[in-house]
PDB file of C-alpha atoms in Angstrom:
ATOM      1  CA  UNK A  33     119.545 298.284  -1.590  1.00 46.00           C
ATOM      2  CA  UNK A  34     122.212 297.680  -4.258  1.00 49.00           C
ATOM      3  CA  UNK A  35     125.084 297.827  -1.948  1.00 61.00           C
ATOM      4  CA  UNK A  36     123.301 295.242   0.532  1.00 56.00           C
ATOM      5  CA  UNK A  37     122.620 292.828  -2.519  1.00 57.00           C
ATOM      6  CA  UNK A  38     126.419 293.141  -3.666  1.00 55.00           C
ATOM      7  CA  UNK A  39     127.268 292.396   0.150  1.00 47.00           C
ATOM      8  CA  UNK A  40     124.868 289.054  -0.190  1.00 57.00           C
ATOM      9  CA  UNK A  41     126.241 288.014  -3.168  1.00 54.00           C
ATOM     10  CA  UNK A  42     129.991 288.488  -2.127  1.00 55.00           C
ATOM     11  CA  UNK A  43     129.234 286.534   1.212  1.00 53.00           C
ATOM     12  CA  UNK A  44     127.825 283.660  -0.884  1.00 51.00           C
ATOM     13  CA  UNK A  45     130.684 283.713  -3.254  1.00 48.00           C
ATOM     14  CA  UNK A  46     133.078 283.388  -0.636  1.00 53.00           C
ATOM     15  CA  UNK A  47     131.098 280.841   1.159  1.00 53.00           C
ATOM     16  CA  UNK A  48     130.882 278.879  -2.096  1.00 54.00           C
ATOM     17  CA  UNK A  49     134.663 279.386  -2.425  1.00 54.00           C
ATOM     18  CA  UNK A  50     135.474 278.260   1.114  1.00 62.00           C
ATOM     19  CA  UNK A  51     133.360 275.286   0.733  1.00 81.00           C
ATOM     20  CA  UNK A  52     134.708 273.980  -2.729  1.00 86.00           C
ATOM     21  CA  UNK A  53     138.166 274.309  -1.037  1.00 88.00           C
ATOM     22  CA  UNK A  54     137.281 272.278   1.892  1.00 89.00           C
ATOM     23  CA  UNK A  55     135.859 269.656  -0.417  1.00 90.00           C
ATOM     24  CA  UNK A  56     139.080 269.599  -2.200  1.00 91.00           C
ATOM     25  CA  UNK A  57     141.376 269.130   0.703  1.00 91.00           C
ATOM     26  CA  UNK A  58     139.018 266.331   1.674  1.00 91.00           C
ATOM     27  CA  UNK A  59     139.296 264.767  -1.554  1.00 92.00           C
ATOM     28  CA  UNK A  60     143.061 264.769  -1.621  1.00 90.00           C
ATOM     29  CA  UNK A  61     143.109 264.000   2.052  1.00 92.00           C
ATOM     30  CA  UNK A  62     145.239 266.860   3.061  1.00 93.00           C
ATOM     31  CA  UNK A  63     146.389 265.410   6.366  1.00 92.00           C
ATOM     32  CA  UNK A  64     147.547 262.468   4.720  1.00 93.00           C
ATOM     33  CA  UNK A  65     149.523 264.490   2.240  1.00 95.00           C
ATOM     34  CA  UNK A  66     150.991 266.602   5.091  1.00 94.00           C
ATOM     35  CA  UNK A  67     152.445 263.470   7.048  1.00 93.00           C
ATOM     36  CA  UNK A  68     153.958 261.826   3.797  1.00 96.00           C
ATOM     37  CA  UNK A  69     155.741 265.420   3.015  1.00 96.00           C
ATOM     38  CA  UNK A  70     157.182 265.176   6.731  1.00 95.00           C
ATOM     39  CA  UNK A  71     158.673 262.016   6.121  1.00 96.00           C
ATOM     40  CA  UNK A  72     159.946 262.573   2.560  1.00 97.00           C
ATOM     41  CA  UNK A  73     161.403 265.400   3.653  1.00 96.00           C
ATOM     42  CA  UNK A  74     163.152 263.815   6.458  1.00 96.00           C
ATOM     43  CA  UNK A  75     164.325 261.242   3.862  1.00 96.00           C
ATOM     44  CA  UNK A  76     165.812 263.946   1.671  1.00 96.00           C
ATOM     45  CA  UNK A  77     167.689 265.787   4.205  1.00 95.00           C
ATOM     46  CA  UNK A  78     169.310 263.022   5.663  1.00 96.00           C
ATOM     47  CA  UNK A  79     170.574 261.769   2.342  1.00 95.00           C
ATOM     48  CA  UNK A  80     171.935 265.614   1.874  1.00 94.00           C
ATOM     49  CA  UNK A  81     173.464 265.794   5.318  1.00 93.00           C
ATOM     50  CA  UNK A  82     174.739 262.049   5.239  1.00 92.00           C
ATOM     51  CA  UNK A  83     176.371 262.297   1.669  1.00 90.00           C
ATOM     52  CA  UNK A  84     177.796 265.768   2.359  1.00 87.00           C
ATOM     53  CA  UNK A  85     175.790 267.609  -0.085  1.00 85.00           C
ATOM     54  CA  UNK A  86     174.774 271.223   0.374  1.00 81.00           C
ATOM     55  CA  UNK A  87     171.151 272.063   1.186  1.00 79.00           C
ATOM     56  CA  UNK A  88     171.199 275.590  -0.693  1.00 79.00           C
ATOM     57  CA  UNK A  89     172.650 273.889  -3.809  1.00 82.00           C
ATOM     58  CA  UNK A  90     169.969 271.299  -4.068  1.00 85.00           C
ATOM     59  CA  UNK A  91     166.827 273.341  -3.592  1.00 90.00           C
ATOM     60  CA  UNK A  92     165.737 272.505  -7.450  1.00 92.00           C
ATOM     61  CA  UNK A  93     165.653 268.704  -6.330  1.00 94.00           C
ATOM     62  CA  UNK A  94     163.989 269.326  -3.021  1.00 93.00           C
ATOM     63  CA  UNK A  95     161.258 271.398  -4.616  1.00 95.00           C
ATOM     64  CA  UNK A  96     160.722 268.845  -7.320  1.00 97.00           C
ATOM     65  CA  UNK A  97     160.651 265.951  -5.020  1.00 97.00           C
ATOM     66  CA  UNK A  98     158.239 267.629  -2.459  1.00 97.00           C
ATOM     67  CA  UNK A  99     156.144 268.678  -5.335  1.00 97.00           C
ATOM     68  CA  UNK A 100     156.169 265.077  -6.814  1.00 97.00           C
ATOM     69  CA  UNK A 101     155.504 263.583  -3.422  1.00 97.00           C
ATOM     70  CA  UNK A 102     152.856 265.729  -2.628  1.00 97.00           C
ATOM     71  CA  UNK A 103     151.089 265.204  -6.079  1.00 97.00           C
ATOM     72  CA  UNK A 104     151.235 261.643  -6.159  1.00 97.00           C
ATOM     73  CA  UNK A 105     149.814 261.311  -2.593  1.00 97.00           C
ATOM     74  CA  UNK A 106     147.228 263.497  -3.314  1.00 97.00           C
ATOM     75  CA  UNK A 107     146.408 261.961  -6.875  1.00 97.00           C
ATOM     76  CA  UNK A 108     146.404 258.279  -4.747  1.00 97.00           C
ATOM     77  CA  UNK A 109     143.877 259.517  -2.290  1.00 96.00           C
ATOM     78  CA  UNK A 110     141.762 261.168  -5.061  1.00 96.00           C
ATOM     79  CA  UNK A 111     141.649 257.625  -6.438  1.00 97.00           C
ATOM     80  CA  UNK A 112     140.799 256.075  -3.229  1.00 96.00           C
ATOM     81  CA  UNK A 113     138.128 258.268  -2.898  1.00 95.00           C
ATOM     82  CA  UNK A 114     136.640 257.692  -6.297  1.00 96.00           C
ATOM     83  CA  UNK A 115     136.624 253.968  -6.115  1.00 95.00           C
ATOM     84  CA  UNK A 116     135.443 254.065  -2.672  1.00 94.00           C
ATOM     85  CA  UNK A 117     132.373 255.979  -3.095  1.00 93.00           C
ATOM     86  CA  UNK A 118     129.876 253.013  -2.613  1.00 92.00           C
ATOM     87  CA  UNK A 119     131.251 252.214   0.955  1.00 93.00           C
ATOM     88  CA  UNK A 120     131.901 255.855   1.694  1.00 91.00           C
ATOM     89  CA  UNK A 121     128.295 256.542   1.879  1.00 91.00           C
ATOM     90  CA  UNK A 122     127.461 253.920   4.611  1.00 92.00           C
ATOM     91  CA  UNK A 123     130.437 255.175   6.806  1.00 89.00           C
ATOM     92  CA  UNK A 124     129.241 257.968   8.990  1.00 87.00           C
ATOM     93  CA  UNK A 125     132.808 259.375   9.388  1.00 86.00           C
ATOM     94  CA  UNK A 126     133.380 259.549   5.447  1.00 87.00           C
ATOM     95  CA  UNK A 127     130.038 260.321   3.821  1.00 82.00           C
ATOM     96  CA  UNK A 128     131.035 264.057   3.844  1.00 85.00           C
ATOM     97  CA  UNK A 129     133.397 263.181   1.184  1.00 88.00           C
ATOM     98  CA  UNK A 130     132.548 265.302  -2.010  1.00 90.00           C
ATOM     99  CA  UNK A 131     132.422 262.099  -4.147  1.00 90.00           C
ATOM    100  CA  UNK A 132     129.608 260.947  -1.566  1.00 90.00           C
ATOM    101  CA  UNK A 133     127.673 264.436  -1.645  1.00 89.00           C
ATOM    102  CA  UNK A 134     128.132 264.686  -5.272  1.00 89.00           C
ATOM    103  CA  UNK A 135     129.859 268.220  -5.126  1.00 90.00           C
ATOM    104  CA  UNK A 136     132.505 266.658  -7.173  1.00 90.00           C
ATOM    105  CA  UNK A 137     131.331 264.621 -10.222  1.00 91.00           C
ATOM    106  CA  UNK A 138     133.121 261.261 -10.599  1.00 92.00           C
ATOM    107  CA  UNK A 139     134.718 262.142 -13.832  1.00 94.00           C
ATOM    108  CA  UNK A 140     136.253 265.304 -12.171  1.00 94.00           C
ATOM    109  CA  UNK A 141     137.676 263.169  -9.414  1.00 94.00           C
ATOM    110  CA  UNK A 142     139.144 260.684 -11.608  1.00 96.00           C
ATOM    111  CA  UNK A 143     140.599 263.527 -13.602  1.00 96.00           C
ATOM    112  CA  UNK A 144     142.233 264.974 -10.757  1.00 96.00           C
ATOM    113  CA  UNK A 145     143.605 261.383  -9.307  1.00 96.00           C
ATOM    114  CA  UNK A 146     145.168 260.656 -12.678  1.00 97.00           C
ATOM    115  CA  UNK A 147     146.430 264.077 -13.621  1.00 97.00           C
ATOM    116  CA  UNK A 148     148.054 264.682  -9.983  1.00 97.00           C
ATOM    117  CA  UNK A 149     149.562 261.029 -10.210  1.00 97.00           C
ATOM    118  CA  UNK A 150     151.021 261.634 -13.772  1.00 97.00           C
ATOM    119  CA  UNK A 151     152.326 265.084 -13.178  1.00 98.00           C
ATOM    120  CA  UNK A 152     153.912 264.086  -9.738  1.00 98.00           C
ATOM    121  CA  UNK A 153     155.452 261.022 -11.346  1.00 97.00           C
ATOM    122  CA  UNK A 154     156.848 263.132 -13.888  1.00 97.00           C
ATOM    123  CA  UNK A 155     158.243 265.738 -11.347  1.00 98.00           C
ATOM    124  CA  UNK A 156     160.138 262.784  -9.309  1.00 98.00           C
ATOM    125  CA  UNK A 157     161.667 261.351 -12.727  1.00 98.00           C
ATOM    126  CA  UNK A 158     163.174 264.742 -13.035  1.00 96.00           C
ATOM    127  CA  UNK A 159     165.298 264.209  -9.637  1.00 96.00           C
ATOM    128  CA  UNK A 160     166.468 260.486 -10.555  1.00 96.00           C
ATOM    129  CA  UNK A 161     164.739 257.472 -12.115  1.00 97.00           C
ATOM    130  CA  UNK A 162     164.806 255.628  -8.886  1.00 97.00           C
ATOM    131  CA  UNK A 163     162.658 258.321  -7.153  1.00 97.00           C
ATOM    132  CA  UNK A 164     160.100 257.949  -9.968  1.00 97.00           C
ATOM    133  CA  UNK A 165     160.085 254.096  -9.715  1.00 97.00           C
ATOM    134  CA  UNK A 166     159.532 254.323  -6.125  1.00 97.00           C
ATOM    135  CA  UNK A 167     156.871 256.907  -6.463  1.00 97.00           C
ATOM    136  CA  UNK A 168     155.128 254.639  -9.116  1.00 97.00           C
ATOM    137  CA  UNK A 169     155.252 251.714  -6.520  1.00 97.00           C
ATOM    138  CA  UNK A 170     153.696 253.609  -3.598  1.00 97.00           C
ATOM    139  CA  UNK A 171     150.871 254.748  -5.907  1.00 97.00           C
ATOM    140  CA  UNK A 172     150.403 251.042  -7.546  1.00 97.00           C
ATOM    141  CA  UNK A 173     150.575 249.364  -3.698  1.00 97.00           C
ATOM    142  CA  UNK A 174     147.835 252.173  -2.330  1.00 97.00           C
ATOM    143  CA  UNK A 175     145.582 252.276  -5.154  1.00 97.00           C
ATOM    144  CA  UNK A 176     145.632 248.958  -6.551  1.00 97.00           C
ATOM    145  CA  UNK A 177     146.760 246.546  -4.094  1.00 96.00           C
ATOM    146  CA  UNK A 178     144.920 248.121  -0.998  1.00 97.00           C
ATOM    147  CA  UNK A 179     142.181 250.138  -2.277  1.00 96.00           C
ATOM    148  CA  UNK A 180     140.958 247.873  -5.378  1.00 96.00           C
ATOM    149  CA  UNK A 181     142.022 244.481  -3.898  1.00 96.00           C
ATOM    150  CA  UNK A 182     142.814 243.767  -0.336  1.00 96.00           C
ATOM    151  CA  UNK A 183     140.823 246.416   1.398  1.00 95.00           C
ATOM    152  CA  UNK A 184     137.713 244.672   0.584  1.00 95.00           C
ATOM    153  CA  UNK A 185     138.939 241.068   0.593  1.00 96.00           C
ATOM    154  CA  UNK A 186     141.671 240.425   3.209  1.00 96.00           C
ATOM    155  CA  UNK A 187     141.985 241.007   6.918  1.00 96.00           C
ATOM    156  CA  UNK A 188     145.560 241.624   6.267  1.00 95.00           C
ATOM    157  CA  UNK A 189     144.689 244.640   4.250  1.00 96.00           C
ATOM    158  CA  UNK A 190     146.265 247.272   6.677  1.00 95.00           C
ATOM    159  CA  UNK A 191     149.749 245.400   6.532  1.00 96.00           C
ATOM    160  CA  UNK A 192     149.278 245.445   2.738  1.00 96.00           C
ATOM    161  CA  UNK A 193     148.508 249.126   2.608  1.00 95.00           C
ATOM    162  CA  UNK A 194     151.569 249.899   4.945  1.00 95.00           C
ATOM    163  CA  UNK A 195     153.747 249.692   1.647  1.00 96.00           C
ATOM    164  CA  UNK A 196     152.231 252.667   0.323  1.00 95.00           C
ATOM    165  CA  UNK A 197     152.457 254.807   3.477  1.00 94.00           C
ATOM    166  CA  UNK A 198     156.330 253.533   3.988  1.00 97.00           C
ATOM    167  CA  UNK A 199     157.739 254.795   0.340  1.00 97.00           C
ATOM    168  CA  UNK A 200     157.756 258.774   0.940  1.00 97.00           C
ATOM    169  CA  UNK A 201     161.106 258.505   2.917  1.00 97.00           C
ATOM    170  CA  UNK A 202     162.630 256.216   0.276  1.00 97.00           C
ATOM    171  CA  UNK A 203     161.264 258.869  -2.338  1.00 97.00           C
ATOM    172  CA  UNK A 204     162.863 261.509  -0.615  1.00 96.00           C
ATOM    173  CA  UNK A 205     166.058 259.917  -0.183  1.00 97.00           C
ATOM    174  CA  UNK A 206     166.269 258.407  -3.747  1.00 97.00           C
ATOM    175  CA  UNK A 207     165.597 262.075  -5.152  1.00 96.00           C
ATOM    176  CA  UNK A 208     169.249 262.915  -3.763  1.00 95.00           C
ATOM    177  CA  UNK A 209     170.812 259.696  -3.855  1.00 94.00           C
ATOM    178  CA  UNK A 210     169.435 256.681  -5.726  1.00 94.00           C
ATOM    179  CA  UNK A 211     171.908 254.286  -3.940  1.00 91.00           C
ATOM    180  CA  UNK A 212     169.739 253.094  -1.038  1.00 93.00           C
ATOM    181  CA  UNK A 213     171.664 252.353   1.902  1.00 91.00           C
ATOM    182  CA  UNK A 214     170.932 251.254   5.403  1.00 96.00           C
ATOM    183  CA  UNK A 215     169.437 254.604   6.580  1.00 96.00           C
ATOM    184  CA  UNK A 216     166.824 255.040   4.140  1.00 96.00           C
ATOM    185  CA  UNK A 217     165.661 251.383   4.515  1.00 97.00           C
ATOM    186  CA  UNK A 218     165.272 251.766   8.267  1.00 97.00           C
ATOM    187  CA  UNK A 219     163.174 254.769   7.476  1.00 97.00           C
ATOM    188  CA  UNK A 220     161.041 252.719   5.268  1.00 97.00           C
ATOM    189  CA  UNK A 221     160.959 249.927   7.890  1.00 97.00           C
ATOM    190  CA  UNK A 222     160.180 252.270  10.769  1.00 97.00           C
ATOM    191  CA  UNK A 223     157.185 253.868   8.748  1.00 97.00           C
ATOM    192  CA  UNK A 224     155.967 250.299   7.803  1.00 97.00           C
ATOM    193  CA  UNK A 225     155.778 248.872  11.294  1.00 97.00           C
ATOM    194  CA  UNK A 226     154.358 252.075  12.495  1.00 97.00           C
ATOM    195  CA  UNK A 227     151.477 252.060  10.322  1.00 97.00           C
ATOM    196  CA  UNK A 228     149.442 249.008  11.634  1.00 97.00           C
ATOM    197  CA  UNK A 229     149.036 250.127  15.028  1.00 97.00           C
ATOM    198  CA  UNK A 230     148.275 253.387  14.031  1.00 97.00           C
ATOM    199  CA  UNK A 231     145.614 252.240  11.594  1.00 96.00           C
ATOM    200  CA  UNK A 232     144.329 249.573  13.866  1.00 97.00           C
ATOM    201  CA  UNK A 233     143.338 252.297  16.518  1.00 97.00           C
ATOM    202  CA  UNK A 234     141.252 254.004  14.044  1.00 96.00           C
ATOM    203  CA  UNK A 235     139.888 250.775  12.786  1.00 96.00           C
ATOM    204  CA  UNK A 236     138.670 250.035  16.560  1.00 96.00           C
ATOM    205  CA  UNK A 237     137.156 253.429  16.824  1.00 95.00           C
ATOM    206  CA  UNK A 238     135.186 252.965  13.489  1.00 95.00           C
ATOM    207  CA  UNK A 239     134.495 248.825  14.063  1.00 95.00           C
ATOM    208  CA  UNK A 240     130.972 249.225  13.570  1.00 94.00           C
ATOM    209  CA  UNK A 241     131.270 251.286  10.452  1.00 94.00           C
ATOM    210  CA  UNK A 242     133.365 248.893   8.957  1.00 95.00           C
ATOM    211  CA  UNK A 243     131.225 246.162   9.660  1.00 94.00           C
ATOM    212  CA  UNK A 244     128.208 247.841   8.308  1.00 94.00           C
ATOM    213  CA  UNK A 245     130.403 248.592   5.042  1.00 93.00           C
ATOM    214  CA  UNK A 246     131.528 244.846   4.889  1.00 94.00           C
ATOM    215  CA  UNK A 247     135.305 245.966   4.983  1.00 95.00           C
ATOM    216  CA  UNK A 248     137.227 243.088   6.661  1.00 96.00           C
ATOM    217  CA  UNK A 249     139.280 245.373   9.017  1.00 96.00           C
ATOM    218  CA  UNK A 250     141.052 243.341  11.869  1.00 97.00           C
ATOM    219  CA  UNK A 251     138.881 244.663  14.705  1.00 97.00           C
ATOM    220  CA  UNK A 252     135.610 243.985  12.971  1.00 96.00           C
ATOM    221  CA  UNK A 253     136.433 240.340  12.079  1.00 96.00           C
ATOM    222  CA  UNK A 254     138.771 239.173  14.803  1.00 96.00           C
ATOM    223  CA  UNK A 255     137.401 241.401  17.553  1.00 96.00           C
ATOM    224  CA  UNK A 256     139.476 243.925  20.219  1.00 97.00           C
ATOM    225  CA  UNK A 257     141.236 241.396  22.012  1.00 96.00           C
ATOM    226  CA  UNK A 258     143.258 239.958  18.880  1.00 97.00           C
ATOM    227  CA  UNK A 259     143.608 243.514  17.755  1.00 97.00           C
ATOM    228  CA  UNK A 260     145.407 244.536  20.793  1.00 97.00           C
ATOM    229  CA  UNK A 261     147.865 241.426  20.499  1.00 98.00           C
ATOM    230  CA  UNK A 262     148.424 242.314  16.999  1.00 98.00           C
ATOM    231  CA  UNK A 263     149.314 245.952  18.118  1.00 98.00           C
ATOM    232  CA  UNK A 264     151.331 244.971  20.619  1.00 98.00           C
ATOM    233  CA  UNK A 265     153.592 242.722  18.315  1.00 98.00           C
ATOM    234  CA  UNK A 266     153.836 245.544  15.738  1.00 98.00           C
ATOM    235  CA  UNK A 267     154.995 248.128  18.526  1.00 98.00           C
ATOM    236  CA  UNK A 268     157.319 245.572  19.978  1.00 98.00           C
ATOM    237  CA  UNK A 269     159.132 245.244  16.301  1.00 98.00           C
ATOM    238  CA  UNK A 270     160.079 248.854  16.389  1.00 98.00           C
ATOM    239  CA  UNK A 271     162.378 248.661  19.295  1.00 97.00           C
ATOM    240  CA  UNK A 272     165.368 247.437  17.418  1.00 97.00           C
ATOM    241  CA  UNK A 273     164.822 249.863  14.623  1.00 97.00           C
ATOM    242  CA  UNK A 274     166.719 252.822  16.000  1.00 97.00           C
ATOM    243  CA  UNK A 275     169.821 250.990  16.521  1.00 96.00           C
ATOM    244  CA  UNK A 276     170.304 250.507  12.696  1.00 96.00           C
ATOM    245  CA  UNK A 277     170.334 254.360  12.661  1.00 96.00           C
ATOM    246  CA  UNK A 278     173.853 254.980  14.048  1.00 94.00           C
ATOM    247  CA  UNK A 279     174.719 257.797  11.773  1.00 94.00           C
ATOM    248  CA  UNK A 280     172.083 260.060  13.788  1.00 95.00           C
ATOM    249  CA  UNK A 281     173.880 259.616  16.893  1.00 94.00           C
ATOM    250  CA  UNK A 282     173.514 258.293  20.246  1.00 96.00           C
ATOM    251  CA  UNK A 283     171.035 260.850  21.270  1.00 95.00           C
ATOM    252  CA  UNK A 284     168.478 260.074  18.563  1.00 96.00           C
ATOM    253  CA  UNK A 285     168.991 256.169  19.685  1.00 97.00           C
ATOM    254  CA  UNK A 286     167.803 256.792  23.000  1.00 97.00           C
ATOM    255  CA  UNK A 287     165.151 259.203  22.094  1.00 97.00           C
ATOM    256  CA  UNK A 288     163.586 256.900  19.830  1.00 97.00           C
ATOM    257  CA  UNK A 289     163.996 253.818  22.228  1.00 97.00           C
ATOM    258  CA  UNK A 290     162.215 255.826  24.981  1.00 98.00           C
ATOM    259  CA  UNK A 291     159.498 256.383  22.625  1.00 98.00           C
ATOM    260  CA  UNK A 292     159.268 252.996  21.481  1.00 98.00           C
ATOM    261  CA  UNK A 293     159.094 251.552  25.431  1.00 98.00           C
ATOM    262  CA  UNK A 294     156.627 254.059  26.329  1.00 97.00           C
ATOM    263  CA  UNK A 295     154.378 252.898  23.177  1.00 98.00           C
ATOM    264  CA  UNK A 296     155.099 249.284  24.426  1.00 98.00           C
ATOM    265  CA  UNK A 297     153.739 250.161  27.716  1.00 98.00           C
ATOM    266  CA  UNK A 298     150.784 251.866  26.643  1.00 98.00           C
ATOM    267  CA  UNK A 299     150.138 248.927  24.315  1.00 97.00           C
ATOM    268  CA  UNK A 300     150.034 246.307  27.452  1.00 97.00           C
ATOM    269  CA  UNK A 301     147.942 248.460  29.360  1.00 96.00           C
ATOM    270  CA  UNK A 302     145.208 247.884  26.791  1.00 96.00           C
ATOM    271  CA  UNK A 303     144.786 244.524  28.137  1.00 95.00           C
ATOM    272  CA  UNK A 304     143.885 245.967  31.490  1.00 94.00           C
ATOM    273  CA  UNK A 305     141.713 248.978  30.440  1.00 92.00           C
ATOM    274  CA  UNK A 306     138.184 248.456  30.358  1.00 91.00           C
ATOM    275  CA  UNK A 307     137.400 251.064  28.034  1.00 96.00           C
ATOM    276  CA  UNK A 308     138.702 249.855  24.559  1.00 95.00           C
ATOM    277  CA  UNK A 309     137.888 252.734  22.711  1.00 96.00           C
ATOM    278  CA  UNK A 310     139.359 255.207  25.175  1.00 96.00           C
ATOM    279  CA  UNK A 311     142.542 253.345  24.897  1.00 97.00           C
ATOM    280  CA  UNK A 312     142.481 253.098  21.173  1.00 97.00           C
ATOM    281  CA  UNK A 313     142.244 257.036  21.162  1.00 97.00           C
ATOM    282  CA  UNK A 314     145.205 257.110  23.356  1.00 97.00           C
ATOM    283  CA  UNK A 315     147.153 254.836  21.043  1.00 97.00           C
ATOM    284  CA  UNK A 316     146.027 256.772  18.112  1.00 97.00           C
ATOM    285  CA  UNK A 317     147.245 260.375  19.646  1.00 97.00           C
ATOM    286  CA  UNK A 318     150.749 258.635  20.696  1.00 98.00           C
ATOM    287  CA  UNK A 319     151.212 257.189  17.387  1.00 97.00           C
ATOM    288  CA  UNK A 320     150.805 260.857  15.990  1.00 96.00           C
ATOM    289  CA  UNK A 321     153.092 262.309  18.240  1.00 96.00           C
ATOM    290  CA  UNK A 322     155.612 259.298  18.098  1.00 97.00           C
ATOM    291  CA  UNK A 323     155.758 259.723  14.195  1.00 95.00           C
ATOM    292  CA  UNK A 324     156.046 263.749  14.133  1.00 94.00           C
ATOM    293  CA  UNK A 325     158.650 263.922  16.870  1.00 96.00           C
ATOM    294  CA  UNK A 326     160.939 261.361  15.732  1.00 97.00           C
ATOM    295  CA  UNK A 327     161.041 262.553  12.315  1.00 96.00           C
ATOM    296  CA  UNK A 328     161.655 266.042  13.189  1.00 95.00           C
ATOM    297  CA  UNK A 329     164.241 264.754  15.653  1.00 96.00           C
ATOM    298  CA  UNK A 330     165.965 263.190  12.898  1.00 96.00           C
ATOM    299  CA  UNK A 331     166.567 266.282  11.146  1.00 94.00           C
ATOM    300  CA  UNK A 332     167.632 268.187  14.368  1.00 94.00           C
ATOM    301  CA  UNK A 333     170.118 265.146  15.050  1.00 93.00           C
ATOM    302  CA  UNK A 334     171.811 265.940  11.832  1.00 91.00           C
ATOM    303  CA  UNK A 335     172.417 269.726  12.908  1.00 86.00           C
ATOM    304  CA  UNK A 336     174.800 269.008  16.146  1.00 79.00           C
TER     305      UNK A 336
END
């Protein structure tokens, strides 16, 4: 009997630990953290390669920059969850968050958010002051300009929020070389332009939830047809970007151009498809693959 009770207790403890970990990863939005780390690493890698610095001799900078970026992104996402708990309870896709269920207290979430941002910023400043300043700008633009202001008041909230998502490659580059040239700014521009069509696809799928929560996302305010036009324009704006990344080689330029044209064709198909939500799902999946493949390709392009 004693062994049985011990096993039951152990099982409950493991289940509670797993649940707490799941809540924590939901709080910091681990998917967003991971995607930002990919772009930050690429910016850092390209800075090392294009300024003729040795990877192994810069491991300390890489560790500080990656850890700092992860912390400021996780902290910003925690603050976003803390501030949005009143609307997340209305949205079915977000009401599982620990800030809604009460499994994490508001005080704890605020402490995690501010603590992570402070520690992450410190680590970035230990690389270069420029990296730290860019990191602070990213936090301010996401937490203040997007979460606390534009998200609830402006239809252009997604565009304003795109500034925050575009800074990780700049952080990565600036951690190695604070003198930002054409390549890091093109990475920033690519990320900035990529975000509206990516997040508009999500907003189309969650349109009714945003309406219920009173959030003026473009599809909820202007409808799907206008949203499709906006997405098409943003995707079209990506087409010239690869041609400013000549240091990565002709192979990358061709690959990126093919991906841009493919995304443009998919964007145009949305005006013929009858199932808008199915098309939005395809746009979302394409955008994820686009980002991952191109940023990995940038690293590979410097190896040959």
